[in-house]
Amino acid sequence: MSFVGFSLVAALLLVLDVGLGGMLSLGPIRPSLTLPFVVYIGLQRGPIAGTLFGAALGLGLDVLGAMPLGSTSFAYCVVGFACGKLWRSENAFRLLWPWSVFLVLGGVFVEAVSHYLVARGGGLEFTPLYVRSGLPTALYTAVLGVLWFLSPLHRVRSS
């Protein structure tokens, strides 16, 4: 898939995440539909593409969401870069390693950043807030990402 194709998928996921993400919520637990795509880009295309797509998607979420501008963008940049840097795309791409592991670690990091900012801004304690909604959100996102991996939608045809 080309850069334009990835950009169209990213824009579609951004609209779905902002528009329909609330319908998938379980109380305070709201999955991210864009984080699995950032992890996928980082694993398949490398650290530069992972960083750029992470920055763009995160900035889109920041503009359309309630987080401070740049916070989700920063977290997605780090996740996209780490996935691309820690994994070589010529290795086998399997469900457990690297997909599930990187998806859970990326979700834990993104939720830690966002919950830390919310806790600091609202005068709340970080740990109870993170344990009640941050970790379950990261796991919920990982479960949706694993379901996406098992579906035929993640396959990319080579041009």
Coordinates of N, CA, C and O in Angstrom, one line a residue:
M1 N 0.9 -1.2 0.0 CA 0.0 0.0 0.0 C 0.9 1.2 0.0 O 1.9 1.3 0.6
S2 N 0.5 2.2 -0.7 CA 1.2 3.5 -0.8 C 1.0 4.4 0.4 O 0.1 4.2 1.2
F3 N 1.7 5.5 0.4 CA 1.6 6.5 1.4 C 0.1 7.1 1.4 O -0.5 7.3 2.4
V4 N -0.4 7.3 0.2 CA -1.7 7.8 0.0 C -2.8 6.8 0.6 O -3.7 7.3 1.3
G5 N -2.6 5.6 0.3 CA -3.5 4.6 0.9 C -3.5 4.5 2.4 O -4.5 4.5 3.1
F6 N -2.3 4.6 3.0 CA -2.1 4.6 4.4 C -2.8 5.9 5.0 O -3.4 5.8 6.1
S7 N -2.6 7.0 4.3 CA -3.2 8.2 4.8 C -4.7 8.2 4.8 O -5.3 8.7 5.7
L8 N -5.3 7.6 3.8 CA -6.7 7.5 3.7 C -7.2 6.5 4.8 O -8.3 6.9 5.4
V9 N -6.5 5.5 5.1 CA -6.9 4.6 6.1 C -6.8 5.3 7.5 O -7.7 5.2 8.4
A10 N -5.7 6.0 7.7 CA -5.5 6.8 8.9 C -6.7 7.8 9.1 O -7.2 8.0 10.2
A11 N -7.0 8.5 8.0 CA -8.1 9.5 8.2 C -9.4 8.8 8.5 O -10.2 9.3 9.3
L12 N -9.7 7.7 7.9 CA -10.9 7.0 8.2 C -10.9 6.5 9.6 O -12.0 6.6 10.3
L13 N -9.8 5.9 10.1 CA -9.8 5.5 11.5 C -9.9 6.7 12.5 O -10.5 6.5 13.5
L14 N -9.4 7.8 12.1 CA -9.5 9.0 13.0 C -11.0 9.4 13.1 O -11.4 9.7 14.2
V15 N -11.7 9.4 12.0 CA -13.1 9.8 12.0 C -13.9 8.7 12.8 O -14.7 9.1 13.6
L16 N -13.6 7.5 12.6 CA -14.3 6.4 13.3 C -14.0 6.5 14.8 O -14.9 6.3 15.6
D17 N -12.7 6.8 15.1 CA -12.3 6.8 16.6 C -13.0 8.0 17.3 O -13.6 7.8 18.4
V18 N -13.1 9.1 16.6 CA -13.8 10.3 17.3 C -15.3 10.1 17.2 O -16.0 10.4 18.2
G19 N -15.8 9.7 16.1 CA -17.2 9.6 15.9 C -17.9 8.4 16.6 O -19.0 8.5 17.2
L20 N -17.3 7.2 16.4 CA -18.0 6.0 16.9 C -17.3 5.4 18.1 O -17.8 4.4 18.7
G21 N -16.1 5.9 18.5 CA -15.4 5.3 19.6 C -16.2 5.3 20.9 O -16.1 4.4 21.7
G22 N -17.0 6.3 21.1 CA -17.9 6.4 22.3 C -18.9 5.2 22.4 O -19.3 4.8 23.5
M23 N -19.3 4.7 21.2 CA -20.2 3.6 21.2 C -19.6 2.3 21.7 O -20.3 1.4 22.1
L24 N -18.3 2.2 21.7 CA -17.6 1.0 22.1 C -17.2 1.1 23.6 O -16.6 0.2 24.1
S25 N -17.5 2.2 24.2 CA -17.1 2.5 25.6 C -17.8 1.5 26.6 O -19.0 1.2 26.4
L26 N -17.1 1.1 27.6 CA -17.6 0.4 28.7 C -17.4 1.2 30.0 O -16.4 1.1 30.7
G27 N -18.3 2.2 30.2 CA -18.1 3.1 31.3 C -16.9 4.0 31.0 O -16.9 4.7 30.0
P28 N -15.9 4.1 31.9 CA -14.8 5.0 31.6 C -13.7 4.4 30.7 O -12.8 5.0 30.4
I29 N -14.0 3.2 30.2 CA -13.0 2.5 29.4 C -13.4 2.7 27.9 O -14.5 2.2 27.5
R30 N -12.6 3.4 27.2 CA -12.8 3.7 25.8 C -11.6 3.3 25.0 O -10.6 3.8 25.1
P31 N -11.8 2.3 24.0 CA -10.7 1.9 23.3 C -10.2 2.9 22.2 O -11.0 3.7 21.8
S32 N -9.0 2.7 21.8 CA -8.5 3.6 20.7 C -8.5 2.7 19.5 O -8.0 1.6 19.4
L33 N -9.1 3.3 18.4 CA -9.1 2.6 17.1 C -7.9 3.0 16.3 O -7.6 2.3 15.3
T34 N -7.2 4.0 16.7 CA -6.1 4.5 15.9 C -4.7 3.9 16.4 O -3.8 3.8 15.6
L35 N -4.6 3.6 17.6 CA -3.3 3.1 18.2 C -2.9 1.8 17.4 O -1.7 1.7 17.1
P36 N -3.8 0.8 17.2 CA -3.3 -0.4 16.4 C -2.7 0.0 15.1 O -1.8 -0.7 14.6
F37 N -3.3 1.0 14.4 CA -2.7 1.4 13.1 C -1.3 2.0 13.3 O -0.5 1.7 12.4
V38 N -1.1 2.8 14.3 CA 0.2 3.4 14.6 C 1.2 2.2 14.8 O 2.3 2.2 14.3
V39 N 0.8 1.3 15.6 CA 1.7 0.1 15.9 C 2.0 -0.7 14.6 O 3.1 -1.0 14.3
Y40 N 1.0 -0.9 13.8 CA 1.1 -1.6 12.5 C 2.1 -0.8 11.6 O 3.0 -1.5 11.0
I41 N 1.9 0.5 11.4 CA 2.8 1.3 10.6 C 4.2 1.2 11.1 O 5.2 1.0 10.3
G42 N 4.4 1.3 12.4 CA 5.8 1.3 13.0 C 6.4 -0.1 12.7 O 7.6 -0.2 12.4
L43 N 5.6 -1.2 12.9 CA 6.2 -2.5 12.7 C 6.5 -2.8 11.2 O 7.5 -3.5 10.9
Q44 N 5.6 -2.4 10.4 CA 5.8 -2.7 8.9 C 6.6 -1.8 8.1 O 7.3 -2.2 7.2
R45 N 6.6 -0.5 8.5 CA 7.3 0.5 7.7 C 8.5 1.2 8.3 O 9.2 2.0 7.7
G46 N 8.7 0.9 9.6 CA 9.9 1.5 10.2 C 9.6 2.7 11.1 O 8.5 3.2 11.2
P47 N 10.7 3.1 11.8 CA 10.5 4.2 12.8 C 10.1 5.6 12.2 O 9.4 6.3 12.9
I48 N 10.6 5.9 11.0 CA 10.2 7.2 10.5 C 8.7 7.3 10.1 O 8.0 8.2 10.5
A49 N 8.3 6.3 9.4 CA 6.8 6.2 9.1 C 6.0 6.1 10.3 O 4.9 6.8 10.4
G50 N 6.4 5.3 11.3 CA 5.7 5.2 12.5 C 5.6 6.5 13.3 O 4.5 6.8 13.8
T51 N 6.7 7.2 13.3 CA 6.7 8.5 14.0 C 5.8 9.5 13.3 O 5.0 10.2 13.9
L52 N 5.9 9.6 12.0 CA 5.1 10.6 11.2 C 3.6 10.3 11.3 O 2.8 11.2 11.5
F53 N 3.2 9.0 11.1 CA 1.8 8.6 11.2 C 1.3 8.8 12.6 O 0.2 9.2 12.9
G54 N 2.2 8.5 13.6 CA 1.8 8.6 15.0 C 1.6 10.1 15.3 O 0.6 10.5 16.0
A55 N 2.4 11.0 14.8 CA 2.3 12.4 15.1 C 1.0 12.9 14.4 O 0.2 13.7 15.0
A56 N 0.7 12.5 13.2 CA -0.4 13.0 12.5 C -1.7 12.5 13.1 O -2.7 13.3 13.4
L57 N -1.8 11.2 13.4 CA -3.0 10.7 14.1 C -3.2 11.3 15.5 O -4.3 11.6 15.9
G58 N -2.1 11.4 16.2 CA -2.2 11.9 17.6 C -2.6 13.4 17.6 O -3.5 13.8 18.4
L59 N -2.1 14.2 16.6 CA -2.5 15.6 16.5 C -4.0 15.7 16.1 O -4.7 16.5 16.6
G60 N -4.4 14.8 15.2 CA -5.8 14.8 14.9 C -6.7 14.5 16.1 O -7.8 15.1 16.3
L61 N -6.3 13.5 16.9 CA -7.1 13.2 18.1 C -7.1 14.3 19.1 O -8.0 14.6 19.8
D62 N -5.9 15.0 19.2 CA -5.8 16.1 20.1 C -6.7 17.3 19.7 O -7.4 17.9 20.5
V63 N -6.8 17.6 18.4 CA -7.6 18.6 17.9 C -9.1 18.3 18.0 O -9.9 19.2 18.4
L64 N -9.4 17.1 17.8 CA -10.9 16.7 17.8 C -11.3 16.2 19.2 O -12.5 16.0 19.4
G65 N -10.4 16.0 20.1 CA -10.7 15.4 21.4 C -10.5 16.4 22.5 O -10.5 17.7 22.3
A66 N -10.4 15.9 23.7 CA -10.4 16.8 24.9 C -9.0 16.9 25.5 O -8.8 17.6 26.5
M67 N -8.0 16.2 25.0 CA -6.7 16.2 25.6 C -5.9 17.5 25.2 O -6.2 18.1 24.2
P68 N -4.9 17.9 26.0 CA -4.1 19.1 25.6 C -3.4 18.9 24.3 O -3.0 17.7 24.0
L69 N -3.3 19.9 23.5 CA -2.8 19.8 22.2 C -1.3 19.3 22.2 O -0.5 19.9 22.9
G70 N -1.1 18.2 21.6 CA 0.3 17.6 21.5 C 0.5 16.5 22.4 O 1.5 15.8 22.2
S71 N -0.4 16.2 23.3 CA -0.1 15.1 24.3 C -0.3 13.7 23.6 O 0.6 12.9 23.8
T72 N -1.4 13.5 22.9 CA -1.6 12.3 22.2 C -0.6 12.2 21.1 O -0.1 11.1 20.8
S73 N -0.3 13.3 20.4 CA 0.7 13.2 19.3 C 2.0 12.8 19.8 O 2.7 12.0 19.2
F74 N 2.5 13.3 21.0 CA 3.7 12.9 21.6 C 3.7 11.4 21.9 O 4.7 10.7 21.5
A75 N 2.7 10.9 22.5 CA 2.6 9.5 22.9 C 2.6 8.6 21.7 O 3.3 7.6 21.7
Y76 N 1.8 9.0 20.7 CA 1.8 8.2 19.5 C 3.1 8.2 18.7 O 3.5 7.2 18.1
C77 N 3.8 9.3 18.7 CA 5.1 9.4 18.1 C 6.1 8.4 18.8 O 6.8 7.7 18.1
V78 N 6.1 8.4 20.1 CA 7.0 7.5 20.8 C 6.6 6.1 20.5 O 7.5 5.2 20.2
V79 N 5.4 5.7 20.5 CA 5.0 4.3 20.2 C 5.3 4.0 18.8 O 5.9 2.9 18.5
G80 N 5.0 4.8 17.8 CA 5.4 4.5 16.4 C 6.9 4.4 16.2 O 7.3 3.5 15.5
F81 N 7.7 5.2 16.8 CA 9.1 5.2 16.7 C 9.6 3.9 17.3 O 10.5 3.2 16.8
A82 N 9.2 3.6 18.6 CA 9.6 2.4 19.3 C 9.3 1.1 18.5 O 10.1 0.2 18.5
C83 N 8.1 1.0 18.0 CA 7.7 -0.2 17.2 C 8.6 -0.3 16.0 O 9.1 -1.4 15.7
G84 N 8.9 0.7 15.3 CA 9.7 0.7 14.1 C 11.2 0.4 14.5 O 11.9 -0.3 13.7
K85 N 11.7 0.9 15.6 CA 13.1 0.8 15.9 C 13.4 -0.6 16.5 O 14.4 -1.1 16.3
L86 N 12.4 -1.1 17.3 CA 12.7 -2.4 18.0 C 12.3 -3.6 17.2 O 12.6 -4.7 17.6
W87 N 11.7 -3.4 16.0 CA 11.3 -4.6 15.2 C 11.8 -4.4 13.8 O 11.7 -3.3 13.2
R88 N 12.3 -5.5 13.2 CA 12.8 -5.4 11.8 C 11.7 -6.0 10.9 O 11.2 -7.1 11.2
S89 N 11.3 -5.3 9.9 CA 10.1 -5.7 9.1 C 10.4 -7.0 8.3 O 9.5 -7.6 7.9
E90 N 11.7 -7.4 8.2 CA 11.9 -8.6 7.4 C 11.7 -9.9 8.3 O 11.6 -11.0 7.8
N91 N 11.5 -9.7 9.6 CA 11.2 -10.9 10.5 C 9.7 -11.2 10.3 O 8.9 -10.4 9.8
A92 N 9.4 -12.4 10.8 CA 8.0 -12.9 10.7 C 7.1 -12.0 11.5 O 7.4 -11.7 12.7
F93 N 6.0 -11.7 11.0 CA 5.0 -10.8 11.7 C 3.9 -11.7 12.2 O 3.0 -12.2 11.5
R94 N 3.9 -12.0 13.5 CA 3.0 -13.0 14.1 C 2.1 -12.3 15.1 O 2.4 -11.2 15.6
L95 N 1.1 -13.0 15.5 CA 0.1 -12.5 16.4 C 0.6 -12.2 17.8 O 0.5 -11.1 18.3
L96 N 1.3 -13.2 18.4 CA 1.8 -12.9 19.8 C 3.0 -12.0 19.8 O 3.0 -11.0 20.5
W97 N 4.0 -12.3 19.0 CA 5.2 -11.5 19.0 C 5.4 -11.1 17.5 O 5.5 -12.0 16.7
P98 N 5.4 -9.9 17.2 CA 5.5 -8.7 18.0 C 4.1 -8.0 18.2 O 4.0 -7.1 19.0
W99 N 3.1 -8.4 17.4 CA 1.8 -7.6 17.4 C 1.2 -7.4 18.7 O 1.1 -6.3 19.2
S100 N 0.9 -8.4 19.5 CA 0.2 -8.3 20.7 C 1.0 -7.6 21.8 O 0.6 -6.8 22.5
V101 N 2.3 -8.0 21.8 CA 3.2 -7.4 22.8 C 3.4 -5.9 22.6 O 3.2 -5.1 23.6
F102 N 3.6 -5.5 21.4 CA 3.8 -4.1 21.1 C 2.5 -3.3 21.3 O 2.5 -2.1 21.7
L103 N 1.4 -3.9 21.0 CA 0.1 -3.3 21.1 C -0.2 -3.0 22.6 O -0.7 -1.9 23.0
V104 N 0.0 -4.0 23.4 CA -0.2 -3.8 24.9 C 0.7 -2.8 25.5 O 0.3 -1.9 26.2
L105 N 2.0 -2.9 25.1 CA 3.0 -1.9 25.7 C 2.7 -0.5 25.2 O 2.8 0.5 25.9
G106 N 2.3 -0.4 23.9 CA 2.0 1.0 23.4 C 0.7 1.5 24.0 O 0.7 2.7 24.4
G107 N -0.3 0.7 24.2 CA -1.5 1.1 24.9 C -1.2 1.5 26.4 O -1.8 2.5 26.8
V108 N -0.4 0.8 27.1 CA 0.0 1.1 28.4 C 0.7 2.5 28.5 O 0.4 3.3 29.3
F109 N 1.6 2.7 27.6 CA 2.3 4.0 27.5 C 1.4 5.1 27.2 O 1.4 6.2 27.9
V110 N 0.6 5.0 26.2 CA -0.3 6.1 25.8 C -1.3 6.4 26.9 O -1.5 7.6 27.2
E111 N -1.8 5.4 27.5 CA -2.8 5.6 28.6 C -2.1 6.2 29.8 O -2.7 7.0 30.6
A112 N -0.8 5.9 30.1 CA -0.1 6.4 31.2 C 0.1 7.9 31.0 O -0.1 8.7 31.9
V113 N 0.5 8.3 29.8 CA 0.7 9.7 29.5 C -0.7 10.5 29.6 O -0.7 11.5 30.3
S114 N -1.7 10.0 29.0 CA -3.0 10.7 29.1 C -3.6 10.8 30.5 O -4.1 11.8 30.9
H115 N -3.5 9.7 31.3 CA -4.0 9.7 32.6 C -3.1 10.5 33.6 O -3.6 11.1 34.5
Y116 N -1.8 10.6 33.3 CA -1.0 11.4 34.1 C -1.4 12.9 33.9 O -1.5 13.7 34.9
L117 N -1.6 13.3 32.7 CA -2.0 14.7 32.4 C -3.4 15.0 33.0 O -3.6 16.1 33.6
V118 N -4.3 14.1 32.9 CA -5.6 14.3 33.5 C -5.5 14.4 35.0 O -6.2 15.2 35.6
A119 N -4.7 13.5 35.6 CA -4.6 13.5 37.1 C -3.9 14.8 37.6 O -4.4 15.4 38.5
R120 N -2.9 15.2 36.9 CA -2.2 16.5 37.3 C -3.1 17.7 37.1 O -3.1 18.6 37.9
G121 N -3.9 17.7 36.0 CA -4.7 18.8 35.7 C -5.9 18.9 36.6 O -6.4 20.0 36.9
G122 N -6.4 17.8 37.0 CA -7.6 17.7 37.9 C -7.4 17.6 39.3 O -8.3 17.5 40.1
G123 N -6.1 17.5 39.7 CA -5.8 17.4 41.1 C -6.1 16.0 41.7 O -6.4 15.8 42.9
L124 N -6.1 15.0 40.8 CA -6.5 13.6 41.2 C -5.2 12.8 41.5 O -4.1 13.2 41.0
E125 N -5.4 11.7 42.1 CA -4.3 10.7 42.3 C -4.1 9.9 41.0 O -5.1 9.4 40.5
F126 N -2.9 9.8 40.5 CA -2.7 9.1 39.3 C -2.9 7.6 39.4 O -3.6 7.0 38.5
T127 N -2.4 6.9 40.4 CA -2.5 5.4 40.4 C -3.9 4.9 40.4 O -4.2 4.0 39.6
P128 N -4.8 5.4 41.3 CA -6.2 4.8 41.2 C -6.9 5.1 39.9 O -7.6 4.2 39.4
L129 N -6.7 6.3 39.4 CA -7.3 6.6 38.1 C -6.8 5.7 37.0 O -7.5 5.2 36.2
Y130 N -5.5 5.5 37.0 CA -4.8 4.7 35.9 C -5.2 3.2 36.1 O -5.5 2.6 35.0
V131 N -5.3 2.7 37.3 CA -5.7 1.3 37.5 C -7.2 1.1 37.1 O -7.5 0.1 36.5
R132 N -8.0 2.1 37.4 CA -9.5 1.9 37.2 C -9.8 2.1 35.7 O -10.7 1.4 35.2
S133 N -9.1 3.0 35.0 CA -9.5 3.2 33.6 C -8.4 3.1 32.6 O -8.6 2.7 31.4
G134 N -7.2 3.4 33.0 CA -6.1 3.4 32.0 C -5.6 2.0 31.6 O -5.6 1.7 30.4
L135 N -5.4 1.1 32.5 CA -5.0 -0.2 32.2 C -6.1 -1.0 31.5 O -5.8 -1.7 30.5
P136 N -7.4 -1.0 32.0 CA -8.4 -1.6 31.2 C -8.6 -1.1 29.8 O -8.9 -1.9 28.9
T137 N -8.4 0.2 29.6 CA -8.5 0.8 28.2 C -7.4 0.2 27.4 O -7.6 -0.1 26.2
A138 N -6.2 0.1 27.9 CA -5.0 -0.4 27.1 C -5.3 -1.9 26.7 O -5.1 -2.3 25.6
L139 N -5.9 -2.7 27.7 CA -6.2 -4.1 27.4 C -7.3 -4.2 26.4 O -7.3 -5.0 25.5
Y140 N -8.3 -3.3 26.5 CA -9.5 -3.3 25.6 C -9.0 -3.0 24.1 O -9.4 -3.6 23.2
T141 N -8.1 -2.0 24.0 CA -7.5 -1.6 22.7 C -6.7 -2.8 22.2 O -6.8 -3.1 21.0
A142 N -6.0 -3.5 23.0 CA -5.2 -4.6 22.6 C -6.1 -5.8 22.1 O -5.8 -6.4 21.1
V143 N -7.2 -6.0 22.8 CA -8.1 -7.1 22.3 C -8.7 -6.7 21.0 O -8.8 -7.6 20.1
L144 N -9.1 -5.5 20.8 CA -9.7 -5.1 19.5 C -8.6 -5.2 18.4 O -8.9 -5.5 17.3
G145 N -7.3 -4.8 18.7 CA -6.2 -5.0 17.8 C -6.0 -6.4 17.4 O -5.7 -6.7 16.3
V146 N -6.1 -7.3 18.4 CA -5.9 -8.7 18.1 C -7.0 -9.2 17.2 O -6.8 -10.0 16.2
L147 N -8.2 -8.8 17.4 CA -9.3 -9.2 16.6 C -9.1 -8.7 15.1 O -9.4 -9.4 14.2
W148 N -8.6 -7.4 15.0 CA -8.3 -6.9 13.7 C -7.2 -7.7 13.0 O -7.2 -8.0 11.8
F149 N -6.2 -8.1 13.8 CA -5.1 -9.0 13.3 C -5.6 -10.3 12.7 O -5.2 -10.8 11.7
L150 N -6.6 -10.9 13.5 CA -7.1 -12.2 13.0 C -8.0 -12.0 11.8 O -8.3 -13.0 11.1
S151 N -8.5 -10.9 11.6 CA -9.4 -10.7 10.4 C -8.5 -10.5 9.2 O -7.4 -10.2 9.2
P152 N -9.1 -10.7 8.0 CA -8.3 -10.5 6.7 C -8.1 -9.1 6.4 O -7.4 -8.8 5.4
L153 N -8.6 -8.1 7.2 CA -8.4 -6.7 6.9 C -7.0 -6.2 7.0 O -6.6 -5.2 6.5
H154 N -6.2 -6.9 7.8 CA -4.8 -6.4 8.1 C -3.8 -6.8 7.0 O -2.7 -6.3 6.9
R155 N -4.2 -7.7 6.1 CA -3.3 -8.1 5.1 C -3.1 -7.0 4.0 O -4.1 -6.3 3.6
V156 N -1.9 -6.8 3.7 CA -1.6 -5.7 2.7 C -1.0 -6.4 1.4 O -0.1 -7.1 1.5
R157 N -1.6 -6.1 0.3 CA -1.1 -6.6 -0.9 C 0.1 -5.9 -1.4 O 0.1 -4.7 -1.3
S158 N 1.1 -6.6 -1.8 CA 2.3 -5.9 -2.4 C 2.0 -5.4 -3.8 O 1.4 -6.2 -4.6
S159 N 2.4 -4.2 -4.1 CA 2.2 -3.6 -5.4 C 3.1 -4.2 -6.4 O 4.3 -4.3 -6.3

